[in-house]
Coordinates of C-alpha atoms in Angstrom, one line a residue:
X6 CA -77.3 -40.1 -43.2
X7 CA -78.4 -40.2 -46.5
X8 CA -79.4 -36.6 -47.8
X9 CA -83.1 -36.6 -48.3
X10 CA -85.5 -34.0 -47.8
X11 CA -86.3 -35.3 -44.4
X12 CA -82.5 -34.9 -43.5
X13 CA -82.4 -31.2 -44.8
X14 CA -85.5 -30.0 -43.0
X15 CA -84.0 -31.4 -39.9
X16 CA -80.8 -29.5 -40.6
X17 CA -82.6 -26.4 -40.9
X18 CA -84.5 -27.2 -37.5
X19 CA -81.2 -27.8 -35.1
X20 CA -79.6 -24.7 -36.7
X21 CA -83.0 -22.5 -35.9
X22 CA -83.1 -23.8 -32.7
X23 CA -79.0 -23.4 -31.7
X24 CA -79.7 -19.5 -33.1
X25 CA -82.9 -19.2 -30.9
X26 CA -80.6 -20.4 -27.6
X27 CA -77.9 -18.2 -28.8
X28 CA -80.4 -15.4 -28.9
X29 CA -81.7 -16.3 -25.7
X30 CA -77.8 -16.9 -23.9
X31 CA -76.8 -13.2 -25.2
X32 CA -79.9 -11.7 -23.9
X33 CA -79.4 -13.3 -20.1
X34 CA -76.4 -11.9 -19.6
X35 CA -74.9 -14.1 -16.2
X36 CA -78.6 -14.3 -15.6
X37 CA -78.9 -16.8 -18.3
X38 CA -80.7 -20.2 -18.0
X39 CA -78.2 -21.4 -20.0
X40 CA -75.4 -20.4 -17.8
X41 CA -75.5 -23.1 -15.8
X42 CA -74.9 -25.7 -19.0
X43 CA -72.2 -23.4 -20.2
X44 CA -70.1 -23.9 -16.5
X45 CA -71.0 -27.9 -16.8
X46 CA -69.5 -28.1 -20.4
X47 CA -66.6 -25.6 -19.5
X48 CA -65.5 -28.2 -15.8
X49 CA -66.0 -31.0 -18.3
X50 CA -64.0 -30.2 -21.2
X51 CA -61.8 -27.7 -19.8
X52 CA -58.9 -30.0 -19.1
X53 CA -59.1 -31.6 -22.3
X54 CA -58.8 -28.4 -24.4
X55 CA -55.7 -27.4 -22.3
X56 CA -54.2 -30.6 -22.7
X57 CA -55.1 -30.8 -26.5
X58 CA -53.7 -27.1 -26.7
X59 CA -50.4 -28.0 -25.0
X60 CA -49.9 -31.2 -27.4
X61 CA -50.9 -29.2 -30.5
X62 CA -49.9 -25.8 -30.0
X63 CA -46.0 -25.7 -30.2
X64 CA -45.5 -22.1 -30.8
X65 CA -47.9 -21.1 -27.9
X66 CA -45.4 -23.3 -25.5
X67 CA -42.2 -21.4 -27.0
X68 CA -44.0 -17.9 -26.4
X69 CA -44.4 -19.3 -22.9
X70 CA -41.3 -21.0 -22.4
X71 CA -39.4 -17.5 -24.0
X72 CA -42.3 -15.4 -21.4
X73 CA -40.4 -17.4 -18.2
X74 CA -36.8 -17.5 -19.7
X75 CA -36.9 -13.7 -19.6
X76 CA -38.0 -13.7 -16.0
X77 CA -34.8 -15.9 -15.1
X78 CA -32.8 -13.6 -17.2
X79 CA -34.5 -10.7 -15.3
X80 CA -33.9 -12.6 -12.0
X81 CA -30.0 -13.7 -12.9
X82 CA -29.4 -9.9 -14.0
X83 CA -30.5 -8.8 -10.9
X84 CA -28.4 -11.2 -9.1
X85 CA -25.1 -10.2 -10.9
X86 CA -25.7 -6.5 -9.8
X87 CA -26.2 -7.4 -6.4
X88 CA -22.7 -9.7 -6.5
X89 CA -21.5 -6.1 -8.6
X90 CA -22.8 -4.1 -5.5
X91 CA -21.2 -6.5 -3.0
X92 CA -17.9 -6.8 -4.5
X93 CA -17.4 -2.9 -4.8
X94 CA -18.5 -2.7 -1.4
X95 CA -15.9 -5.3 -0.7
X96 CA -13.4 -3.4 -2.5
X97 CA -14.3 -0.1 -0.9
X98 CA -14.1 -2.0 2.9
X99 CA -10.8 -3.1 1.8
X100 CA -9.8 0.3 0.3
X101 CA -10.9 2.1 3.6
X102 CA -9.2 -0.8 6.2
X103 CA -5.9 0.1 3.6
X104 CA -6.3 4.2 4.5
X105 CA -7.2 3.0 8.3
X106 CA -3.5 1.2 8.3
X107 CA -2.2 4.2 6.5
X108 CA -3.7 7.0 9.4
X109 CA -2.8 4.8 12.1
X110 CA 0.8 4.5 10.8
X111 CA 0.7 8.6 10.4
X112 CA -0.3 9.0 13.6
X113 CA 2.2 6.9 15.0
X114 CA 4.8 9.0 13.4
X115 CA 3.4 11.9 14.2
X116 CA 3.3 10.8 17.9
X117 CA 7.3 9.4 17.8
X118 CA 8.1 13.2 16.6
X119 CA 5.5 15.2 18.4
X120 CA 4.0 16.6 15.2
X121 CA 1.1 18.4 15.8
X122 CA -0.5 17.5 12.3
X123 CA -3.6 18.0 10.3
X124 CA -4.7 15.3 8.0
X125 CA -5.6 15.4 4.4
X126 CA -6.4 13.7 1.2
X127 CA -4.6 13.4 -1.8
X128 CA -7.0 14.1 -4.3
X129 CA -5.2 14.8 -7.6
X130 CA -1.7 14.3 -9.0
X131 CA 0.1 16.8 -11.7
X132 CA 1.8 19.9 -12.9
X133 CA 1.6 22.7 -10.7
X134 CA 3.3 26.0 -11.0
X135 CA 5.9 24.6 -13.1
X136 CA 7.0 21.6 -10.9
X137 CA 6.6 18.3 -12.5
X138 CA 6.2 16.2 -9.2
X139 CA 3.2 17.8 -7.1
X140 CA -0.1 16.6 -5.6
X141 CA -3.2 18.6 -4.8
X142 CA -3.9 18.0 -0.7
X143 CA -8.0 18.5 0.3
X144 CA -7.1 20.6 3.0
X145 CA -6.0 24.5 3.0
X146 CA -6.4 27.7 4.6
X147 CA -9.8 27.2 6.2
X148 CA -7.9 24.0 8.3
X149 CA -5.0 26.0 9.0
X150 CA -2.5 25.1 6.4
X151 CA -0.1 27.4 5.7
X152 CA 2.2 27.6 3.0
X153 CA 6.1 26.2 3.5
X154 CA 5.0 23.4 6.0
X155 CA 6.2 20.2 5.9
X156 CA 3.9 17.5 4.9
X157 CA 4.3 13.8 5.9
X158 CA 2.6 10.4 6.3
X159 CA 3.6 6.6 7.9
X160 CA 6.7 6.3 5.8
X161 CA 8.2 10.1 6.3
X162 CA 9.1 12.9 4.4
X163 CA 6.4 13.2 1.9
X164 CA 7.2 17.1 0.7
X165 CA 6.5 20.5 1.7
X166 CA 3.4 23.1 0.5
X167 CA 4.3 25.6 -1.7
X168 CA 0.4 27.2 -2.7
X169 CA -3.0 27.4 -0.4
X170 CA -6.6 27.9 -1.6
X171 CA -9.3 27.9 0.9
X172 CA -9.8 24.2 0.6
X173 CA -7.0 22.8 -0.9
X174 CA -3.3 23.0 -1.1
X175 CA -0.7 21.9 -3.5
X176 CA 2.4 20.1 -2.2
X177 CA 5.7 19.6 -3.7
X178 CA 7.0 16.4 -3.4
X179 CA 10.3 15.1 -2.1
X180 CA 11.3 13.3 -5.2
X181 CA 11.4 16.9 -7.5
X182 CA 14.0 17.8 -9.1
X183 CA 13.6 21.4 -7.7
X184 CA 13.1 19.9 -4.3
X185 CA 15.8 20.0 -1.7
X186 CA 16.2 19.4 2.0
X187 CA 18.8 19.6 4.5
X188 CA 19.6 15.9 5.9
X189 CA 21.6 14.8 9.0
X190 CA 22.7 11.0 8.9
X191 CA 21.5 8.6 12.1
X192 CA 23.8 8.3 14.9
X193 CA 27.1 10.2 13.3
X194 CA 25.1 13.8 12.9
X195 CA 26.9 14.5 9.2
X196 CA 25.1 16.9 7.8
X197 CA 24.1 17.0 3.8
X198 CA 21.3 18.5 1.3
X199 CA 19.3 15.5 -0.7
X200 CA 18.1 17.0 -4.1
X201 CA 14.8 15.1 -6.1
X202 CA 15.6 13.2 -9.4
X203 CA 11.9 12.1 -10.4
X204 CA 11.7 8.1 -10.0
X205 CA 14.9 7.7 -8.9
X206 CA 16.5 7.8 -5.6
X207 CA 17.5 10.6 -4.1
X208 CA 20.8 12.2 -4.3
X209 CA 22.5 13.6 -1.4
X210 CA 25.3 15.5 -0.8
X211 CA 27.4 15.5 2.5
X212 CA 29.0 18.6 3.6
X213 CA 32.0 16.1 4.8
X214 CA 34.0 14.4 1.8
X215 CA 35.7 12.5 4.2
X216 CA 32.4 11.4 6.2
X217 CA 32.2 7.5 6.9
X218 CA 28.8 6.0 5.2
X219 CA 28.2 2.6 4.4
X220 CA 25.2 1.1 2.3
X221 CA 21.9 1.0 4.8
X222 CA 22.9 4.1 7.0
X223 CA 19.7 6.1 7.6
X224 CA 19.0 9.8 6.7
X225 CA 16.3 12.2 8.6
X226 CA 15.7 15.7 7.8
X227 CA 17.8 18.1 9.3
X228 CA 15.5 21.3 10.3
X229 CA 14.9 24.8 9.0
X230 CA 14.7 27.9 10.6
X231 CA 12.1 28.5 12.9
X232 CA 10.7 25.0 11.6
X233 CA 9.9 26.1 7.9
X234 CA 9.6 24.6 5.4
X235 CA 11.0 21.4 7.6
X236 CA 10.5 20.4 10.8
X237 CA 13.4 18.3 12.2
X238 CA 13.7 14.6 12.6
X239 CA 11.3 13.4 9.8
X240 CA 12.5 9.9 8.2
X241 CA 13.9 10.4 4.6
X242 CA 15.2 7.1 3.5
X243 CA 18.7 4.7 3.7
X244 CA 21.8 4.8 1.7
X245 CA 22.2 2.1 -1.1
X246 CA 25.2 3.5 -2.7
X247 CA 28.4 5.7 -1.9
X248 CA 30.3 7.3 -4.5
X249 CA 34.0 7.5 -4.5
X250 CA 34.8 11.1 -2.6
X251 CA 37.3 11.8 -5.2
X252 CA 39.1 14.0 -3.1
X253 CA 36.2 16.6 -3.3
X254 CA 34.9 18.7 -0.3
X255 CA 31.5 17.0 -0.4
X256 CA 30.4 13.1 -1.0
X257 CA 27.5 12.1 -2.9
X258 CA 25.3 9.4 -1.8
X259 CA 22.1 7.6 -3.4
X260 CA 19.6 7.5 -0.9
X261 CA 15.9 5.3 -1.7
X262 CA 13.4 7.4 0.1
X263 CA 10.9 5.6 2.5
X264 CA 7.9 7.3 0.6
X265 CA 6.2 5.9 -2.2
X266 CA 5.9 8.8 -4.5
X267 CA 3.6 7.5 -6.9
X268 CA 1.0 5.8 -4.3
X269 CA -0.2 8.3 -1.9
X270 CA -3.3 8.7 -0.3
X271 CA -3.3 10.2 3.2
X272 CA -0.5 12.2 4.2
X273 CA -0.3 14.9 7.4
X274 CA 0.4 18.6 7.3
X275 CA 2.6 19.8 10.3
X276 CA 0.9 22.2 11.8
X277 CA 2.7 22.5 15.2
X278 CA 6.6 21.4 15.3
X279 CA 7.9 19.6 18.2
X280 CA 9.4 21.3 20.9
X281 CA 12.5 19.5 20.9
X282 CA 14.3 17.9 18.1
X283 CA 13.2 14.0 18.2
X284 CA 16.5 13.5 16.6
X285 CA 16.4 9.8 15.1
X286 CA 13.5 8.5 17.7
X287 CA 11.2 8.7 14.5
X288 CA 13.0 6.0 12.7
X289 CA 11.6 3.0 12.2
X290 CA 13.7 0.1 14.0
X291 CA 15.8 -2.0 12.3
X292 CA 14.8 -5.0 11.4
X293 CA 17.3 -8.0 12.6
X294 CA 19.6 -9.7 11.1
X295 CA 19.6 -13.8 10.4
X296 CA 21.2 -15.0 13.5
X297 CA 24.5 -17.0 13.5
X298 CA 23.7 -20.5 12.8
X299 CA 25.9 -22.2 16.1
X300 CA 28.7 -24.5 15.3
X301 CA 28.7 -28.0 16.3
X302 CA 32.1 -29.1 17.8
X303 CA 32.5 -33.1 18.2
X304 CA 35.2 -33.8 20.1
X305 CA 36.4 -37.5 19.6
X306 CA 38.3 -39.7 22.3
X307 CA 40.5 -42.5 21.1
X308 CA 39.2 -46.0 23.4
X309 CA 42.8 -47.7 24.8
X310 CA 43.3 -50.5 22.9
X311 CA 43.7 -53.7 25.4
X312 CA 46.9 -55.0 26.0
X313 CA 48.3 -58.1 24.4
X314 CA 48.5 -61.3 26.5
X315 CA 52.5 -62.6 27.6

């Protein structure tokens, strides 16, 4: 259009009139006549300004795309807790079907020996009073533990208590240096005292220097006086090695105790002793030994050769 006076005063016209509908729009509110237009224009060319936005507005699409990334992020965090939670669950269902094993085995002992027992909880390991091997039992005088009982679990001789709070109890383990027990050997009755040495087996000292013992031979304790601190016939461990006697009154044997020191969990209390010494009923049985492989005899019989023709 060529620019001419005509032109400009027409210019001047459209933009007085687009102000005067403007005017008009802003003043109607939704009640505008112009509303319904404004809906036409926006169904017409509402697609094509989202589609011309999408193809010409990159950094809008990154916002967006960053926006729903976060919400997958969101979503796969949340998922990783839950496989967290799950697992520690798993690990705790595995952790309490190890302690059910572990009281069942206890209570089987306790059943072999009739050991009236209460049951406890290790809940901390260290120093107590001086002695190097102890643990701290969640169990004490309100549940009727007393001090000088002998404490036990599945395996055997765990220790005996030496303190007692209200709710807890310390217990001196077998393995102590300090810690010594009287011991009778399975089946030949020789009587001995097995002494702690920390992580190594314990020593034990037969009363008989002549006493016949072989590597394997089983050990239970022996029984106190009036049942404290040891009740009788609690497993202790087998012999893996006899030392020369020497000539000496006594004989010293290394004994690996049944107990695993360092891994306890739930252990029993004797409360009540047995009424009758269970002697060696509370061992566990032997386990057998590879059977003799049978020996094949071939016997072989010579065929008679045939006699030669005259």
């Amino acid at each position: 259009m060529r620019d001419t006076r005509e032109s400009r005063l027409l210019l001047v016209l459209l933009v007085a009139v687009a102000f005067a509908l403007i005017t008009v729009d802003i003043r109607g509110g939704e009640q505008s006549p112009l509303d319904g237009v404004r809906h036409a224009a926006a169904s017409v060319f509402g697609p094509v300004e989202n589609g011309v936005a999408a193809a010409v507005d990159p950094v809008g699409n990154a916002v967006a795309a960053v926006r729903d990334s976060g919400e997958r992020h969101d979503r796969i965090s949340e998922l990783e807790r839950e496989n967290a939670t799950l697992k520690q669950r798993l690990g705790s269902d595995d952790r309490n079907r190890g302690r059910a094993r572990e009281l069942d085995a206890m209570l089987k002992t306790a059943g072999a020996g009739q050991y009236g027992i209460k049951g406890a909880q290790v809940i901390a390991i260290g120093a107590a009073q001086g002695f190097s091997w102890t643990v701290t039992i969640d169990a004490g005088s309100n549940d009727g533990i007393r001090r000088d009982m002998t404490v036990l679990n599945g395996d055997g001789l765990v220790g005996r208590v030496t303190t007692v709070a209200r709710s807890t109890a310390t217990v001196l383990l077998a393995n102590d240096p300090k810690f010594t027990v009287g011991t009778r050997m399975e089946k030949t009755g020789e009587l001995g005292f097995a002494n702690g040495q920390g992580d190594r087996s314990l020593r034990v000292e037969l009363l008989n220097g002549k006493a016949v013992v072989h590597e394997g031979d089983r050990l239970v304790t022996f029984g106190s006086s009036h049942d404290k601190p040891f009740v009788p016939g609690v497993p202790v461990g087998e012999v893996t090695r006899v030392d020369p006697s020497g000539g000496g009154l006594t004989r010293t044997l290394q004994v690996r105790p049944y107990v695993g020191y360092s891994k306890l969990d739930i252990v029993g209390v004797v409360v009540q002793a047995p009424r009758t010494d269970p002697r060696d009923t509370v061992l566990p049985p032997k386990p057998e030994g590879p059977r003799p492989t049978p020996t094949v005899t071939v016997t072989v019989t010579p065929t008679p050769s045939a006699k030669p023709e005259d």
